[in-house]
Amino acid sequence: PVVPATQEAEAGESLEPRRQRLQGAEIAPLCSSLVTELVVIWVLVMYLGQCTKDIIRWPRPASPPVVKLEVFYNSEYSMPSTHAMSGTAIPISMVLLTYGRWQYPLIYGLILIPCWCSLVCLSRIYMGMHSVLDIIAGFLYTILILAVFYPFVDLIDNFNQTHKYAPLIIIGLHLALGIFSFTLDTWSTSRGDTAEILGSGAGIACGSHVTYNMGLVLDPSLDRLPLAGPPITMTLFGKAILRILIGMVFVLIVRDVMKKITIPLACKIFNIPCDDIRKARQHMEVELPYRYITYGMVGFSITFFVPYIFFFIGIS
């Protein structure tokens, strides 16, 4: 939450901006707390949604009469729709986290939320994966989660960045949540998705901790808020395209390398046949470490390695 500069004196030290200065010059932020706070919300919403699915155990809509255009996730349960949950949580959180920090009319955010949410929700009905009741439940469940946990998001993000033992706590907590979710039901695609979400969240949180403690995470001083967007120039556009290309290539390389390492290693450690990778991954002993470690490194790369590369070559 952003507090106006006029209230800074009343708030005391709690409003001191989380920034570092190197050689007296303010460095452009390599990892915005807005992004890491959004990830905290995304992980929480998706994890609770996936676990709730496996507790309620409502099947997908029957086909016929539904025509299913997507069958890969047919083994998952249906209630609530986690797509509806993420499609609700992300746009609402983006508006809550950015309005007051950036200069833009609030009406833009109020238009974004229903458009984003409705497109995602309607797509799940169109694909035959969810009923209208699943969508409504996912939407209302997300509103409840945000109402309860959003006030604590900034505290969680601040803890992740500043606490001395934050990486150990982050890794241990996310791993424990992954083990718990794998015991809820037999293997399905949601097991791998849950481990992937938790691993990504842990990696991003650990990456933000490292960048903060290296003095590379900066928030602007309160008297500069709200910030105006930079003018769109060919130079800025070129940097953006270059950042996308470099970032995607680096992240894909990290994912492929970690995948080739973790799956055979887990199979070897737990004495599981590795001839059929798809079948081997249905074992918790393989799926959990593979997803958790691989996407943990992907998340760490997104918040540390890739932004540091951008900073090093001058395209931050």
JSON list of N, CA and C in Angstrom, two decimals, residues 257-298:
[
{"chain": "A", "resi": 257, "resn": "VAL", "atom": "N", "xyz": [17.77, -27.26, -18.78]},
{"chain": "A", "resi": 257, "resn": "VAL", "atom": "CA", "xyz": [18.93, -27.85, -18.10]},
{"chain": "A", "resi": 257, "resn": "VAL", "atom": "C", "xyz": [18.51, -28.48, -16.79]},
{"chain": "A", "resi": 258, "resn": "MET", "atom": "N", "xyz": [17.71, -27.78, -15.99]},
{"chain": "A", "resi": 258, "resn": "MET", "atom": "CA", "xyz": [17.28, -28.31, -14.71]},
{"chain": "A", "resi": 258, "resn": "MET", "atom": "C", "xyz": [16.39, -29.53, -14.89]},
{"chain": "A", "resi": 259, "resn": "LYS", "atom": "N", "xyz": [15.57, -29.54, -15.93]},
{"chain": "A", "resi": 259, "resn": "LYS", "atom": "CA", "xyz": [14.71, -30.69, -16.19]},
{"chain": "A", "resi": 259, "resn": "LYS", "atom": "C", "xyz": [15.53, -31.93, -16.51]},
{"chain": "A", "resi": 260, "resn": "LYS", "atom": "N", "xyz": [16.57, -31.76, -17.33]},
{"chain": "A", "resi": 260, "resn": "LYS", "atom": "CA", "xyz": [17.42, -32.90, -17.70]},
{"chain": "A", "resi": 260, "resn": "LYS", "atom": "C", "xyz": [18.22, -33.42, -16.51]},
{"chain": "A", "resi": 261, "resn": "ILE", "atom": "N", "xyz": [18.44, -32.57, -15.52]},
{"chain": "A", "resi": 261, "resn": "ILE", "atom": "CA", "xyz": [19.23, -32.97, -14.35]},
{"chain": "A", "resi": 261, "resn": "ILE", "atom": "C", "xyz": [18.33, -33.60, -13.28]},
{"chain": "A", "resi": 262, "resn": "THR", "atom": "N", "xyz": [17.21, -32.95, -12.96]},
{"chain": "A", "resi": 262, "resn": "THR", "atom": "CA", "xyz": [16.43, -33.33, -11.79]},
{"chain": "A", "resi": 262, "resn": "THR", "atom": "C", "xyz": [15.66, -34.64, -11.96]},
{"chain": "A", "resi": 263, "resn": "ILE", "atom": "N", "xyz": [15.08, -34.88, -13.14]},
{"chain": "A", "resi": 263, "resn": "ILE", "atom": "CA", "xyz": [14.27, -36.09, -13.31]},
{"chain": "A", "resi": 263, "resn": "ILE", "atom": "C", "xyz": [15.12, -37.36, -13.20]},
{"chain": "A", "resi": 264, "resn": "PRO", "atom": "N", "xyz": [16.22, -37.51, -13.97]},
{"chain": "A", "resi": 264, "resn": "PRO", "atom": "CA", "xyz": [17.05, -38.71, -13.80]},
{"chain": "A", "resi": 264, "resn": "PRO", "atom": "C", "xyz": [17.65, -38.83, -12.40]},
{"chain": "A", "resi": 265, "resn": "LEU", "atom": "N", "xyz": [18.00, -37.69, -11.80]},
{"chain": "A", "resi": 265, "resn": "LEU", "atom": "CA", "xyz": [18.60, -37.74, -10.46]},
{"chain": "A", "resi": 265, "resn": "LEU", "atom": "C", "xyz": [17.58, -38.23, -9.44]},
{"chain": "A", "resi": 266, "resn": "ALA", "atom": "N", "xyz": [16.34, -37.72, -9.50]},
{"chain": "A", "resi": 266, "resn": "ALA", "atom": "CA", "xyz": [15.31, -38.17, -8.57]},
{"chain": "A", "resi": 266, "resn": "ALA", "atom": "C", "xyz": [15.00, -39.65, -8.76]},
{"chain": "A", "resi": 267, "resn": "CYS", "atom": "N", "xyz": [14.95, -40.09, -10.02]},
{"chain": "A", "resi": 267, "resn": "CYS", "atom": "CA", "xyz": [14.69, -41.51, -10.30]},
{"chain": "A", "resi": 267, "resn": "CYS", "atom": "C", "xyz": [15.80, -42.38, -9.71]},
{"chain": "A", "resi": 268, "resn": "LYS", "atom": "N", "xyz": [17.02, -41.91, -9.82]},
{"chain": "A", "resi": 268, "resn": "LYS", "atom": "CA", "xyz": [18.16, -42.67, -9.31]},
{"chain": "A", "resi": 268, "resn": "LYS", "atom": "C", "xyz": [18.15, -42.73, -7.78]},
{"chain": "A", "resi": 269, "resn": "ILE", "atom": "N", "xyz": [17.86, -41.60, -7.15]},
{"chain": "A", "resi": 269, "resn": "ILE", "atom": "CA", "xyz": [17.88, -41.54, -5.69]},
{"chain": "A", "resi": 269, "resn": "ILE", "atom": "C", "xyz": [16.79, -42.43, -5.09]},
{"chain": "A", "resi": 270, "resn": "PHE", "atom": "N", "xyz": [15.59, -42.40, -5.69]},
{"chain": "A", "resi": 270, "resn": "PHE", "atom": "CA", "xyz": [14.46, -43.14, -5.14]},
{"chain": "A", "resi": 270, "resn": "PHE", "atom": "C", "xyz": [14.24, -44.48, -5.82]},
{"chain": "A", "resi": 271, "resn": "ASN", "atom": "N", "xyz": [15.20, -44.88, -6.66]},
{"chain": "A", "resi": 271, "resn": "ASN", "atom": "CA", "xyz": [15.17, -46.19, -7.32]},
{"chain": "A", "resi": 271, "resn": "ASN", "atom": "C", "xyz": [13.87, -46.41, -8.09]},
{"chain": "A", "resi": 272, "resn": "ILE", "atom": "N", "xyz": [13.54, -45.44, -8.93]},
{"chain": "A", "resi": 272, "resn": "ILE", "atom": "CA", "xyz": [12.34, -45.50, -9.76]},
{"chain": "A", "resi": 272, "resn": "ILE", "atom": "C", "xyz": [12.77, -45.63, -11.21]},
{"chain": "A", "resi": 273, "resn": "PRO", "atom": "N", "xyz": [12.22, -46.58, -11.96]},
{"chain": "A", "resi": 273, "resn": "PRO", "atom": "CA", "xyz": [12.61, -46.75, -13.37]},
{"chain": "A", "resi": 273, "resn": "PRO", "atom": "C", "xyz": [12.39, -45.46, -14.16]},
{"chain": "A", "resi": 274, "resn": "CYS", "atom": "N", "xyz": [13.38, -45.13, -14.97]},
{"chain": "A", "resi": 274, "resn": "CYS", "atom": "CA", "xyz": [13.35, -43.87, -15.70]},
{"chain": "A", "resi": 274, "resn": "CYS", "atom": "C", "xyz": [13.16, -44.09, -17.20]},
{"chain": "A", "resi": 275, "resn": "ASP", "atom": "N", "xyz": [12.77, -45.29, -17.59]},
{"chain": "A", "resi": 275, "resn": "ASP", "atom": "CA", "xyz": [12.58, -45.57, -19.01]},
{"chain": "A", "resi": 275, "resn": "ASP", "atom": "C", "xyz": [11.43, -44.75, -19.59]},
{"chain": "A", "resi": 276, "resn": "ASP", "atom": "N", "xyz": [10.33, -44.70, -18.85]},
{"chain": "A", "resi": 276, "resn": "ASP", "atom": "CA", "xyz": [9.17, -43.92, -19.27]},
{"chain": "A", "resi": 276, "resn": "ASP", "atom": "C", "xyz": [9.08, -42.68, -18.38]},
{"chain": "A", "resi": 277, "resn": "ILE", "atom": "N", "xyz": [9.52, -41.54, -18.91]},
{"chain": "A", "resi": 277, "resn": "ILE", "atom": "CA", "xyz": [9.57, -40.31, -18.12]},
{"chain": "A", "resi": 277, "resn": "ILE", "atom": "C", "xyz": [8.18, -39.91, -17.64]},
{"chain": "A", "resi": 278, "resn": "ARG", "atom": "N", "xyz": [7.19, -40.04, -18.51]},
{"chain": "A", "resi": 278, "resn": "ARG", "atom": "CA", "xyz": [5.83, -39.64, -18.14]},
{"chain": "A", "resi": 278, "resn": "ARG", "atom": "C", "xyz": [5.30, -40.47, -16.97]},
{"chain": "A", "resi": 279, "resn": "LYS", "atom": "N", "xyz": [5.58, -41.77, -16.98]},
{"chain": "A", "resi": 279, "resn": "LYS", "atom": "CA", "xyz": [5.14, -42.63, -15.88]},
{"chain": "A", "resi": 279, "resn": "LYS", "atom": "C", "xyz": [5.95, -42.37, -14.62]},
{"chain": "A", "resi": 280, "resn": "ALA", "atom": "N", "xyz": [7.24, -42.13, -14.79]},
{"chain": "A", "resi": 280, "resn": "ALA", "atom": "CA", "xyz": [8.11, -41.87, -13.63]},
{"chain": "A", "resi": 280, "resn": "ALA", "atom": "C", "xyz": [7.67, -40.61, -12.90]},
{"chain": "A", "resi": 281, "resn": "ARG", "atom": "N", "xyz": [7.22, -39.61, -13.66]},
{"chain": "A", "resi": 281, "resn": "ARG", "atom": "CA", "xyz": [6.81, -38.35, -13.06]},
{"chain": "A", "resi": 281, "resn": "ARG", "atom": "C", "xyz": [5.52, -38.46, -12.27]},
{"chain": "A", "resi": 282, "resn": "GLN", "atom": "N", "xyz": [4.81, -39.56, -12.38]},
{"chain": "A", "resi": 282, "resn": "GLN", "atom": "CA", "xyz": [3.60, -39.74, -11.59]},
{"chain": "A", "resi": 282, "resn": "GLN", "atom": "C", "xyz": [3.90, -40.12, -10.14]},
{"chain": "A", "resi": 283, "resn": "HIS", "atom": "N", "xyz": [5.15, -40.41, -9.85]},
{"chain": "A", "resi": 283, "resn": "HIS", "atom": "CA", "xyz": [5.58, -40.67, -8.47]},
{"chain": "A", "resi": 283, "resn": "HIS", "atom": "C", "xyz": [5.88, -39.34, -7.79]},
{"chain": "A", "resi": 284, "resn": "MET", "atom": "N", "xyz": [5.38, -39.17, -6.58]},
{"chain": "A", "resi": 284, "resn": "MET", "atom": "CA", "xyz": [5.64, -37.94, -5.84]},
{"chain": "A", "resi": 284, "resn": "MET", "atom": "C", "xyz": [7.13, -37.70, -5.67]},
{"chain": "A", "resi": 285, "resn": "GLU", "atom": "N", "xyz": [7.91, -38.79, -5.48]},
{"chain": "A", "resi": 285, "resn": "GLU", "atom": "CA", "xyz": [9.35, -38.67, -5.25]},
{"chain": "A", "resi": 285, "resn": "GLU", "atom": "C", "xyz": [10.07, -38.07, -6.45]},
{"chain": "A", "resi": 286, "resn": "VAL", "atom": "N", "xyz": [9.46, -38.14, -7.63]},
{"chain": "A", "resi": 286, "resn": "VAL", "atom": "CA", "xyz": [10.06, -37.56, -8.84]},
{"chain": "A", "resi": 286, "resn": "VAL", "atom": "C", "xyz": [9.40, -36.23, -9.19]},
{"chain": "A", "resi": 287, "resn": "GLU", "atom": "N", "xyz": [8.07, -36.21, -9.19]},
{"chain": "A", "resi": 287, "resn": "GLU", "atom": "CA", "xyz": [7.35, -35.02, -9.63]},
{"chain": "A", "resi": 287, "resn": "GLU", "atom": "C", "xyz": [7.61, -33.82, -8.74]},
{"chain": "A", "resi": 288, "resn": "LEU", "atom": "N", "xyz": [7.59, -34.01, -7.42]},
{"chain": "A", "resi": 288, "resn": "LEU", "atom": "CA", "xyz": [7.75, -32.89, -6.51]},
{"chain": "A", "resi": 288, "resn": "LEU", "atom": "C", "xyz": [9.13, -32.25, -6.63]},
{"chain": "A", "resi": 289, "resn": "PRO", "atom": "N", "xyz": [10.25, -33.01, -6.50]},
{"chain": "A", "resi": 289, "resn": "PRO", "atom": "CA", "xyz": [11.56, -32.36, -6.63]},
{"chain": "A", "resi": 289, "resn": "PRO", "atom": "C", "xyz": [11.82, -31.80, -8.02]},
{"chain": "A", "resi": 290, "resn": "TYR", "atom": "N", "xyz": [11.34, -32.51, -9.06]},
{"chain": "A", "resi": 290, "resn": "TYR", "atom": "CA", "xyz": [11.55, -32.02, -10.42]},
{"chain": "A", "resi": 290, "resn": "TYR", "atom": "C", "xyz": [10.89, -30.67, -10.62]},
{"chain": "A", "resi": 291, "resn": "ARG", "atom": "N", "xyz": [9.61, -30.59, -10.30]},
{"chain": "A", "resi": 291, "resn": "ARG", "atom": "CA", "xyz": [8.89, -29.33, -10.49]},
{"chain": "A", "resi": 291, "resn": "ARG", "atom": "C", "xyz": [9.41, -28.25, -9.55]},
{"chain": "A", "resi": 292, "resn": "TYR", "atom": "N", "xyz": [9.60, -28.62, -8.31]},
{"chain": "A", "resi": 292, "resn": "TYR", "atom": "CA", "xyz": [9.98, -27.63, -7.30]},
{"chain": "A", "resi": 292, "resn": "TYR", "atom": "C", "xyz": [11.36, -27.03, -7.61]},
{"chain": "A", "resi": 293, "resn": "ILE", "atom": "N", "xyz": [12.34, -27.87, -7.87]},
{"chain": "A", "resi": 293, "resn": "ILE", "atom": "CA", "xyz": [13.70, -27.38, -8.12]},
{"chain": "A", "resi": 293, "resn": "ILE", "atom": "C", "xyz": [13.79, -26.67, -9.47]},
{"chain": "A", "resi": 294, "resn": "THR", "atom": "N", "xyz": [13.21, -27.28, -10.50]},
{"chain": "A", "resi": 294, "resn": "THR", "atom": "CA", "xyz": [13.30, -26.68, -11.84]},
{"chain": "A", "resi": 294, "resn": "THR", "atom": "C", "xyz": [12.66, -25.31, -11.88]},
{"chain": "A", "resi": 295, "resn": "TYR", "atom": "N", "xyz": [11.43, -25.21, -11.41]},
{"chain": "A", "resi": 295, "resn": "TYR", "atom": "CA", "xyz": [10.75, -23.92, -11.49]},
{"chain": "A", "resi": 295, "resn": "TYR", "atom": "C", "xyz": [11.17, -22.98, -10.37]},
{"chain": "A", "resi": 296, "resn": "GLY", "atom": "N", "xyz": [11.76, -23.52, -9.32]},
{"chain": "A", "resi": 296, "resn": "GLY", "atom": "CA", "xyz": [12.40, -22.66, -8.34]},
{"chain": "A", "resi": 296, "resn": "GLY", "atom": "C", "xyz": [13.58, -21.92, -8.96]},
{"chain": "A", "resi": 297, "resn": "MET", "atom": "N", "xyz": [14.37, -22.61, -9.77]},
{"chain": "A", "resi": 297, "resn": "MET", "atom": "CA", "xyz": [15.48, -21.97, -10.46]},
{"chain": "A", "resi": 297, "resn": "MET", "atom": "C", "xyz": [14.98, -21.00, -11.54]},
{"chain": "A", "resi": 298, "resn": "VAL", "atom": "N", "xyz": [13.88, -21.34, -12.18]},
{"chain": "A", "resi": 298, "resn": "VAL", "atom": "CA", "xyz": [13.29, -20.42, -13.15]},
{"chain": "A", "resi": 298, "resn": "VAL", "atom": "C", "xyz": [12.87, -19.12, -12.45]}
]
